[in-house]
Amino acid sequence: MSMYQFFSFNIFLVTIITCVFYNIYSCGFNMFSSAYSVVSTSILLDNVSFYLIILVVCLGVYSQMCFYNYLSNSTKLFIILSLIFSICCFCTTNIILFWCFYELSMLPLLFLIFKDSPYSERFIAGWYFAAYLLVTSLPLLLILMYLGLMNNSLNFNCWVVNYDNWWLLIVLSFIFFTKVPLCPFHTWLPIVHAEATSIVSIFLSGYIMKLGLLGVYRCAFFIFNTSMLEYLCVCLMASILFFVVSSSELDGKRWLAFLSLAHIVVPFLGLYICDWDCTSLIFIYCFGHGLSAGLVFGVLWYFYELCNSRNWLLVKSGVSGKNSMFLLIISLLSLCSFPTSLQFFCEVQLVTQSSFSLLYWFFWCWYLFIGGLVPLILCGFTMIRCECIESHSFSFYPFYLFLFFMIVWCFGGILIL
């Protein structure tokens, strides 16, 4: 297959899949609306599932096609299984099926941490991730079944607002928070990212982190009011601290993991400030964040193959020309919510809707300042005194294609959607 055919096939495949989803969701579709359509008693197709499915399709198809020669057949199989189970989880309304797909979407990636990771601490990271996954699995199922019995339905779209089980909904939300993860359940993410392979890191930050938010949104959205404001304050303060901690990290993957922990608080804040008919804004942000995380992990993978290190000091020495410098700068700017990225438009909308609270305004002032400053400092570090020599290698063209597709979706996604 020639490079032109390879490039054209990728564009054709994802374009066709996107058009198919547009046709499926065409009835009553609105970008910032959460109006939903139920295809059957167990299948729910709404704007939330649309954005998350497109995210999974983009990450999955592009990575499978571009990194075809970098992945073993068994790795491809487990990745495909994770993608399929995630898509099923996004669309199901049955709590039993939701729980099954929810757990099955993470298990293949957990197995790949043990199987493919070349790092010495992979077993510690894998068991750490497994502990969070398995310990919360049975309680999650029991609570979902109990709430289903209380509402006389196993489909959560038929549940009614009932504050009699408020404490149980709080426990359910915290179980989902362990997968997001929010403070104080965040410790597994930097450890797992540091020991996982790059392709697993792309999917962990790409869509696995969003499964917890989806679970909260589907099952317990209505409890996020002033009654949990104290926990929100803790998460907002932790978000600022994550930016500070990331600035001291030299390991690129741990650096990005702490940034992801800070960024994921924004959709959680959106649960408090968005009306029911505007909650799609939360998952548009998740869509943009997943693309941005996939882009930066792809860049780190590229430089790891180039200079065999994830240390930013050595990554700087691996910048071998204007093309690699351009890719690195653009990817870092995507973490700053630089216009015209999807995160930029979502944050503008969220700041506008936060005008009723001084607490939220105070958070946004610090978040936007420090959140933009940390990636920009690193961006400036890579540009200053960069003694690079222009070089090209055919073996790196798959990385260029993957990063090109991610950049198009990150900064042009608002036009595509």
Short mmCIF file of C-alpha atoms in Angstrom, two decimals:
data_model
loop_
_atom_site.label_atom_id
_atom_site.label_comp_id
_atom_site.label_asym_id
_atom_site.label_seq_id
_atom_site.Cartn_x
_atom_site.Cartn_y
_atom_site.Cartn_z
CA MET A 1 0.00 0.00 0.00
CA SER A 2 1.49 3.33 -1.05
CA MET A 3 1.70 6.28 1.32
CA TYR A 4 -0.94 8.15 -0.69
CA GLN A 5 -3.34 5.19 -0.54
CA PHE A 6 -2.67 4.79 3.18
CA PHE A 7 -3.38 8.47 3.82
CA SER A 8 -6.52 8.46 1.66
CA PHE A 9 -7.85 5.26 3.23
CA ASN A 10 -7.64 6.71 6.73
CA ILE A 11 -9.47 9.89 5.75
CA PHE A 12 -12.11 7.91 3.85
CA LEU A 13 -12.72 5.44 6.69
CA VAL A 14 -13.16 7.99 9.47
CA THR A 15 -15.19 10.31 7.22
CA ILE A 16 -17.61 7.50 6.37
CA ILE A 17 -17.96 6.48 10.03
CA THR A 18 -18.57 10.10 11.05
CA CYS A 19 -21.22 10.50 8.35
CA VAL A 20 -22.94 7.31 9.49
CA PHE A 21 -23.12 8.61 13.06
CA TYR A 22 -24.46 11.92 11.80
CA ASN A 23 -27.26 10.09 10.02
CA ILE A 24 -28.03 8.03 13.11
CA TYR A 25 -28.17 11.10 15.33
CA SER A 26 -29.69 13.46 12.77
CA CYS A 27 -33.14 13.62 14.40
CA GLY A 28 -33.18 16.55 16.80
CA PHE A 29 -29.40 16.85 17.03
CA ASN A 30 -28.10 20.03 18.62
CA MET A 31 -24.48 20.60 19.55
CA PHE A 32 -25.15 22.12 22.98
CA SER A 33 -28.36 20.27 23.77
CA SER A 34 -28.86 17.02 25.66
CA ALA A 35 -32.12 16.01 23.99
CA TYR A 36 -32.01 12.25 23.67
CA SER A 37 -33.59 9.58 21.53
CA VAL A 38 -34.12 6.02 22.71
CA VAL A 39 -33.83 3.49 19.93
CA SER A 40 -35.03 0.59 22.12
CA THR A 41 -35.48 -0.23 25.78
CA SER A 42 -31.75 -0.95 26.13
CA ILE A 43 -30.15 1.40 23.58
CA LEU A 44 -29.81 5.14 24.10
CA LEU A 45 -28.43 7.38 21.36
CA ASP A 46 -27.98 10.98 22.46
CA ASN A 47 -25.46 13.78 22.04
CA VAL A 48 -23.34 12.48 24.91
CA SER A 49 -22.91 9.06 23.33
CA PHE A 50 -22.29 10.74 19.96
CA TYR A 51 -19.25 12.73 21.12
CA LEU A 52 -17.78 9.84 23.08
CA ILE A 53 -18.24 7.38 20.22
CA ILE A 54 -16.59 9.76 17.76
CA LEU A 55 -13.71 10.13 20.24
CA VAL A 56 -13.28 6.36 20.49
CA VAL A 57 -13.52 5.95 16.71
CA CYS A 58 -10.91 8.65 16.06
CA LEU A 59 -8.42 7.32 18.60
CA GLY A 60 -9.08 3.68 17.74
CA VAL A 61 -9.11 3.82 13.95
CA TYR A 62 -6.21 6.24 13.58
CA SER A 63 -4.01 4.38 16.05
CA GLN A 64 -4.80 0.99 14.53
CA MET A 65 -4.09 2.19 11.00
CA CYS A 66 -1.09 4.43 11.65
CA PHE A 67 0.66 2.16 14.16
CA TYR A 68 -0.21 -1.08 12.40
CA ASN A 69 3.44 -2.19 12.22
CA TYR A 70 4.20 -1.07 15.79
CA LEU A 71 1.54 -3.25 17.44
CA SER A 72 1.41 -7.02 17.74
CA ASN A 73 -1.69 -8.93 16.67
CA SER A 74 -2.64 -9.73 20.27
CA THR A 75 -2.29 -6.06 21.25
CA LYS A 76 -4.53 -5.03 18.35
CA LEU A 77 -7.12 -7.59 19.43
CA PHE A 78 -7.24 -6.37 23.04
CA ILE A 79 -7.41 -2.74 21.92
CA ILE A 80 -10.31 -3.50 19.56
CA LEU A 81 -12.14 -5.32 22.36
CA SER A 82 -11.71 -2.31 24.66
CA LEU A 83 -12.99 0.03 21.94
CA ILE A 84 -16.04 -2.12 21.21
CA PHE A 85 -16.98 -2.52 24.89
CA SER A 86 -16.59 1.23 25.42
CA ILE A 87 -18.92 2.06 22.53
CA CYS A 88 -21.48 -0.41 23.90
CA CYS A 89 -21.15 1.20 27.36
CA PHE A 90 -21.87 4.64 25.91
CA CYS A 91 -25.12 3.50 24.29
CA THR A 92 -26.73 1.09 26.74
CA THR A 93 -29.44 2.01 29.26
CA ASN A 94 -29.64 -1.37 31.01
CA ILE A 95 -27.71 -1.20 34.27
CA ILE A 96 -26.49 -4.81 34.06
CA LEU A 97 -25.18 -4.36 30.53
CA PHE A 98 -23.75 -0.98 31.47
CA TRP A 99 -21.81 -2.53 34.35
CA CYS A 100 -20.53 -5.39 32.17
CA PHE A 101 -19.36 -3.12 29.34
CA TYR A 102 -17.98 -0.61 31.82
CA GLU A 103 -15.70 -3.18 33.42
CA LEU A 104 -14.83 -5.02 30.21
CA SER A 105 -13.67 -1.83 28.51
CA MET A 106 -10.90 -1.44 31.13
CA LEU A 107 -9.80 -5.06 31.55
CA PRO A 108 -8.04 -5.37 28.13
CA LEU A 109 -5.94 -2.29 28.88
CA LEU A 110 -5.12 -3.65 32.32
CA PHE A 111 -3.92 -6.88 30.72
CA LEU A 112 -1.78 -4.93 28.22
CA ILE A 113 -0.02 -3.18 31.09
CA PHE A 114 1.19 -6.58 32.33
CA LYS A 115 1.82 -8.01 28.87
CA ASP A 116 3.42 -5.27 26.77
CA SER A 117 5.01 -2.79 29.15
CA PRO A 118 8.83 -2.89 29.03
CA TYR A 119 9.24 -1.04 32.34
CA SER A 120 10.40 -2.69 35.55
CA GLU A 121 7.59 -1.36 37.77
CA ARG A 122 4.76 -2.48 35.48
CA PHE A 123 3.53 -5.14 37.93
CA ILE A 124 3.22 -2.62 40.76
CA ALA A 125 1.36 -0.21 38.47
CA GLY A 126 -0.84 -2.99 37.11
CA TRP A 127 -1.86 -4.28 40.52
CA TYR A 128 -2.41 -0.73 41.69
CA PHE A 129 -4.83 -0.16 38.80
CA ALA A 130 -6.42 -3.58 39.34
CA ALA A 131 -7.07 -2.79 43.00
CA TYR A 132 -9.09 0.30 42.14
CA LEU A 133 -10.88 -1.59 39.38
CA LEU A 134 -11.76 -4.82 41.19
CA VAL A 135 -12.45 -3.50 44.69
CA THR A 136 -15.13 -1.13 43.40
CA SER A 137 -16.60 -3.54 40.83
CA LEU A 138 -18.93 -5.58 43.06
CA PRO A 139 -20.19 -2.60 45.14
CA LEU A 140 -20.97 -0.79 41.87
CA LEU A 141 -23.07 -3.70 40.62
CA LEU A 142 -24.92 -4.11 43.93
CA ILE A 143 -25.78 -0.41 44.18
CA LEU A 144 -26.99 -0.26 40.57
CA MET A 145 -29.19 -3.32 41.09
CA TYR A 146 -30.61 -1.92 44.33
CA LEU A 147 -31.44 1.41 42.69
CA GLY A 148 -33.01 -0.50 39.82
CA LEU A 149 -35.26 -2.38 42.24
CA MET A 150 -36.21 0.83 44.03
CA ASN A 151 -37.22 2.39 40.69
CA ASN A 152 -38.86 -0.82 39.39
CA SER A 153 -36.72 -0.67 36.26
CA LEU A 154 -33.29 -1.88 35.19
CA ASN A 155 -33.07 0.97 32.65
CA PHE A 156 -31.65 4.11 34.25
CA ASN A 157 -33.42 6.37 31.74
CA CYS A 158 -36.67 5.34 33.52
CA TRP A 159 -35.41 6.29 36.98
CA VAL A 160 -37.03 9.22 38.77
CA VAL A 161 -35.46 11.79 41.06
CA ASN A 162 -35.60 10.32 44.55
CA TYR A 163 -33.71 12.00 47.37
CA ASP A 164 -34.62 9.21 49.80
CA ASN A 165 -31.57 7.31 48.50
CA TRP A 166 -29.37 10.39 48.45
CA TRP A 167 -26.59 8.82 50.53
CA LEU A 168 -26.50 5.78 48.23
CA LEU A 169 -26.19 8.01 45.18
CA ILE A 170 -23.28 9.76 46.87
CA VAL A 171 -21.53 6.40 47.36
CA LEU A 172 -22.27 5.48 43.74
CA SER A 173 -20.78 8.77 42.55
CA PHE A 174 -17.59 8.24 44.54
CA ILE A 175 -17.21 4.77 43.03
CA PHE A 176 -17.31 6.39 39.60
CA PHE A 177 -14.89 9.08 40.77
CA THR A 178 -12.23 6.42 41.34
CA LYS A 179 -12.20 5.81 37.56
CA VAL A 180 -12.18 9.48 36.52
CA PRO A 181 -10.11 9.86 38.81
CA LEU A 182 -10.84 12.76 41.14
CA CYS A 183 -9.08 13.62 44.37
CA PRO A 184 -8.33 11.68 46.60
CA PHE A 185 -8.55 8.66 44.26
CA HIS A 186 -6.08 10.07 41.75
CA THR A 187 -2.89 8.33 42.84
CA TRP A 188 -3.14 5.42 40.40
CA LEU A 189 -3.12 7.53 37.23
CA PRO A 190 0.47 8.94 37.26
CA ILE A 191 1.82 5.55 38.36
CA VAL A 192 -0.01 3.64 35.62
CA HIS A 193 0.86 6.16 32.90
CA ALA A 194 4.53 6.02 33.82
CA GLU A 195 4.65 2.21 33.43
CA ALA A 196 2.16 1.64 30.59
CA THR A 197 3.03 1.59 26.91
CA SER A 198 2.25 4.71 24.90
CA ILE A 199 -0.73 3.19 23.10
CA VAL A 200 -2.31 2.20 26.43
CA SER A 201 -1.69 5.71 27.80
CA ILE A 202 -3.44 7.20 24.75
CA PHE A 203 -6.57 5.19 25.51
CA LEU A 204 -6.45 5.61 29.29
CA SER A 205 -6.48 9.41 29.06
CA GLY A 206 -8.44 9.37 25.82
CA TYR A 207 -11.67 7.69 26.86
CA ILE A 208 -11.25 5.52 29.98
CA MET A 209 -11.15 8.61 32.22
CA LYS A 210 -14.47 9.69 30.68
CA LEU A 211 -16.29 6.49 31.64
CA GLY A 212 -16.54 7.60 35.26
CA LEU A 213 -18.07 10.94 34.25
CA LEU A 214 -20.49 9.11 31.98
CA GLY A 215 -21.57 6.86 34.86
CA VAL A 216 -22.19 9.85 37.13
CA TYR A 217 -24.10 11.65 34.38
CA ARG A 218 -26.29 8.65 33.57
CA CYS A 219 -27.11 7.56 37.12
CA ALA A 220 -26.79 10.47 39.56
CA PHE A 221 -26.63 13.78 37.71
CA PHE A 222 -29.35 15.44 39.81
CA ILE A 223 -27.47 15.19 43.14
CA PHE A 224 -24.81 17.72 42.13
CA ASN A 225 -25.97 20.82 43.91
CA THR A 226 -24.94 22.77 46.97
CA SER A 227 -25.05 19.62 49.09
CA MET A 228 -21.71 18.47 47.63
CA LEU A 229 -20.14 21.90 47.34
CA GLU A 230 -17.45 21.08 49.91
CA TYR A 231 -16.14 18.18 47.84
CA LEU A 232 -16.17 20.37 44.72
CA CYS A 233 -14.00 22.93 46.54
CA VAL A 234 -11.50 20.21 47.45
CA CYS A 235 -11.32 19.09 43.80
CA LEU A 236 -10.90 22.66 42.55
CA MET A 237 -8.01 23.32 44.93
CA ALA A 238 -6.44 19.97 44.04
CA SER A 239 -6.67 20.88 40.35
CA ILE A 240 -4.52 23.96 40.89
CA LEU A 241 -2.03 21.93 42.93
CA PHE A 242 -1.79 19.32 40.16
CA PHE A 243 -0.60 22.06 37.79
CA VAL A 244 2.06 23.07 40.31
CA VAL A 245 3.19 19.45 40.82
CA SER A 246 3.35 18.83 37.07
CA SER A 247 5.75 21.74 36.63
CA SER A 248 8.36 19.80 38.63
CA GLU A 249 8.05 16.58 36.59
CA LEU A 250 10.75 15.72 34.04
CA ASP A 251 9.10 12.47 32.94
CA GLY A 252 6.85 13.45 30.04
CA LYS A 253 4.13 10.88 30.71
CA ARG A 254 3.88 11.67 34.43
CA TRP A 255 3.83 15.37 33.52
CA LEU A 256 0.89 14.83 31.20
CA ALA A 257 -0.86 12.57 33.74
CA PHE A 258 -0.87 15.37 36.33
CA LEU A 259 -2.14 17.82 33.72
CA SER A 260 -4.95 15.39 32.89
CA LEU A 261 -5.86 15.21 36.59
CA ALA A 262 -6.13 18.99 36.61
CA HIS A 263 -8.11 19.22 33.35
CA ILE A 264 -10.64 16.52 34.24
CA VAL A 265 -11.97 18.69 37.08
CA VAL A 266 -13.51 21.04 34.47
CA PRO A 267 -16.22 18.53 33.36
CA PHE A 268 -16.92 17.79 37.03
CA LEU A 269 -17.44 21.51 37.62
CA GLY A 270 -19.71 21.54 34.59
CA LEU A 271 -22.08 19.15 36.38
CA TYR A 272 -22.72 21.94 38.90
CA ILE A 273 -23.10 24.91 36.58
CA CYS A 274 -24.70 23.48 33.43
CA ASP A 275 -28.44 23.17 33.01
CA TRP A 276 -29.87 19.83 31.95
CA ASP A 277 -30.25 20.96 28.35
CA CYS A 278 -26.62 22.17 28.14
CA THR A 279 -24.76 19.21 29.62
CA SER A 280 -23.50 18.17 26.19
CA LEU A 281 -20.98 20.97 26.71
CA ILE A 282 -19.30 18.79 29.35
CA PHE A 283 -18.73 15.94 26.93
CA ILE A 284 -17.64 18.20 24.10
CA TYR A 285 -14.87 19.24 26.48
CA CYS A 286 -14.18 15.54 27.19
CA PHE A 287 -14.00 14.96 23.44
CA GLY A 288 -11.46 17.75 23.03
CA HIS A 289 -9.44 16.65 26.06
CA GLY A 290 -9.30 13.06 24.79
CA LEU A 291 -7.97 14.23 21.42
CA SER A 292 -5.44 16.54 23.05
CA ALA A 293 -4.19 13.82 25.41
CA GLY A 294 -3.91 11.38 22.50
CA LEU A 295 -1.98 14.00 20.52
CA VAL A 296 0.56 14.71 23.27
CA PHE A 297 1.04 11.04 24.17
CA GLY A 298 1.61 10.42 20.45
CA VAL A 299 4.27 13.14 20.40
CA LEU A 300 5.95 11.64 23.46
CA TRP A 301 5.86 8.21 21.79
CA TYR A 302 7.49 9.70 18.69
CA PHE A 303 10.32 11.28 20.69
CA TYR A 304 10.74 8.11 22.75
CA GLU A 305 11.33 6.18 19.53
CA LEU A 306 13.69 8.93 18.39
CA CYS A 307 15.86 9.45 21.47
CA ASN A 308 14.86 6.54 23.80
CA SER A 309 13.87 8.84 26.63
CA ARG A 310 10.81 10.58 28.08
CA ASN A 311 12.91 13.09 30.00
CA TRP A 312 12.10 16.58 28.75
CA LEU A 313 15.77 17.57 28.85
CA LEU A 314 16.62 14.79 26.41
CA VAL A 315 13.42 15.18 24.40
CA LYS A 316 14.55 18.74 23.64
CA SER A 317 17.76 17.36 22.15
CA GLY A 318 15.69 15.02 19.98
CA VAL A 319 13.95 17.85 18.14
CA SER A 320 15.37 17.16 14.69
CA GLY A 321 14.03 19.89 12.46
CA LYS A 322 11.16 22.28 11.92
CA ASN A 323 8.56 19.55 11.45
CA SER A 324 9.17 17.89 14.81
CA MET A 325 9.38 21.27 16.54
CA PHE A 326 6.08 22.31 14.94
CA LEU A 327 4.37 19.10 16.09
CA LEU A 328 5.69 19.53 19.63
CA ILE A 329 4.62 23.18 19.86
CA ILE A 330 1.13 22.55 18.45
CA SER A 331 0.57 19.60 20.78
CA LEU A 332 1.61 21.65 23.83
CA LEU A 333 -0.65 24.51 22.74
CA SER A 334 -3.58 22.09 22.61
CA LEU A 335 -3.10 21.58 26.37
CA CYS A 336 -3.43 25.35 26.89
CA SER A 337 -6.91 25.39 25.33
CA PHE A 338 -5.40 27.52 22.59
CA PRO A 339 -7.87 28.88 20.00
CA THR A 340 -9.42 27.23 18.02
CA SER A 341 -9.34 24.04 20.08
CA LEU A 342 -12.55 22.48 21.35
CA GLN A 343 -11.52 23.05 24.97
CA PHE A 344 -11.23 26.78 24.29
CA PHE A 345 -14.86 27.15 23.18
CA CYS A 346 -16.12 24.93 25.99
CA GLU A 347 -14.21 26.86 28.65
CA VAL A 348 -15.56 30.15 27.29
CA GLN A 349 -19.10 28.78 27.61
CA LEU A 350 -18.46 27.43 31.10
CA VAL A 351 -16.91 30.71 32.30
CA THR A 352 -19.97 32.54 30.98
CA GLN A 353 -22.31 30.20 32.85
CA SER A 354 -20.24 30.57 36.05
CA SER A 355 -21.05 34.27 36.42
CA PHE A 356 -23.44 33.65 39.33
CA SER A 357 -20.71 32.45 41.74
CA LEU A 358 -17.58 34.21 43.01
CA LEU A 359 -16.12 30.82 43.98
CA TYR A 360 -16.25 29.62 40.39
CA TRP A 361 -14.82 32.89 39.08
CA PHE A 362 -11.95 32.66 41.55
CA PHE A 363 -11.21 29.12 40.37
CA TRP A 364 -11.32 30.10 36.70
CA CYS A 365 -8.87 32.94 37.25
CA TRP A 366 -6.27 30.59 38.74
CA TYR A 367 -7.05 27.67 36.45
CA LEU A 368 -6.80 29.61 33.19
CA PHE A 369 -3.62 31.39 34.30
CA ILE A 370 -1.66 28.44 35.69
CA GLY A 371 -3.17 25.92 33.25
CA GLY A 372 -1.92 27.98 30.33
CA LEU A 373 1.38 28.93 31.93
CA VAL A 374 2.72 25.40 32.61
CA PRO A 375 2.54 24.11 28.99
CA LEU A 376 3.69 27.49 27.60
CA ILE A 377 6.84 27.44 29.77
CA LEU A 378 7.69 23.99 28.44
CA CYS A 379 6.86 25.14 24.92
CA GLY A 380 9.29 28.04 25.28
CA PHE A 381 11.94 25.72 26.73
CA THR A 382 11.81 23.52 23.61
CA MET A 383 12.23 26.53 21.29
CA ILE A 384 15.10 28.32 23.05
CA ARG A 385 18.62 27.28 22.04
CA CYS A 386 17.40 24.33 20.05
CA GLU A 387 20.38 22.99 18.09
CA CYS A 388 18.48 20.77 15.68
CA ILE A 389 19.40 19.34 12.31
CA GLU A 390 16.70 18.74 9.72
CA SER A 391 16.27 14.99 9.23
CA HIS A 392 13.57 12.65 7.96
CA SER A 393 12.98 8.93 8.29
CA PHE A 394 10.34 6.90 6.52
CA SER A 395 9.80 4.85 9.67
CA PHE A 396 8.34 7.93 11.43
CA TYR A 397 5.71 8.74 8.80
CA PRO A 398 3.00 6.78 10.73
CA PHE A 399 3.60 9.12 13.68
CA TYR A 400 3.33 12.16 11.42
CA LEU A 401 0.01 10.90 10.05
CA PHE A 402 -1.44 10.13 13.47
CA LEU A 403 -0.37 13.49 14.86
CA PHE A 404 -1.70 15.29 11.78
CA PHE A 405 -5.13 13.70 12.19
CA MET A 406 -5.20 14.55 15.91
CA ILE A 407 -4.23 18.17 15.22
CA VAL A 408 -6.99 18.51 12.61
CA TRP A 409 -9.60 17.22 15.05
CA CYS A 410 -8.24 19.22 18.03
CA PHE A 411 -8.21 22.59 16.27
CA GLY A 412 -10.75 21.99 13.51
CA GLY A 413 -13.22 19.84 15.40
CA ILE A 414 -15.53 22.79 16.04
CA LEU A 415 -15.97 23.13 12.26
CA ILE A 416 -16.36 19.37 11.70
CA LEU A 417 -18.98 18.96 14.44
#
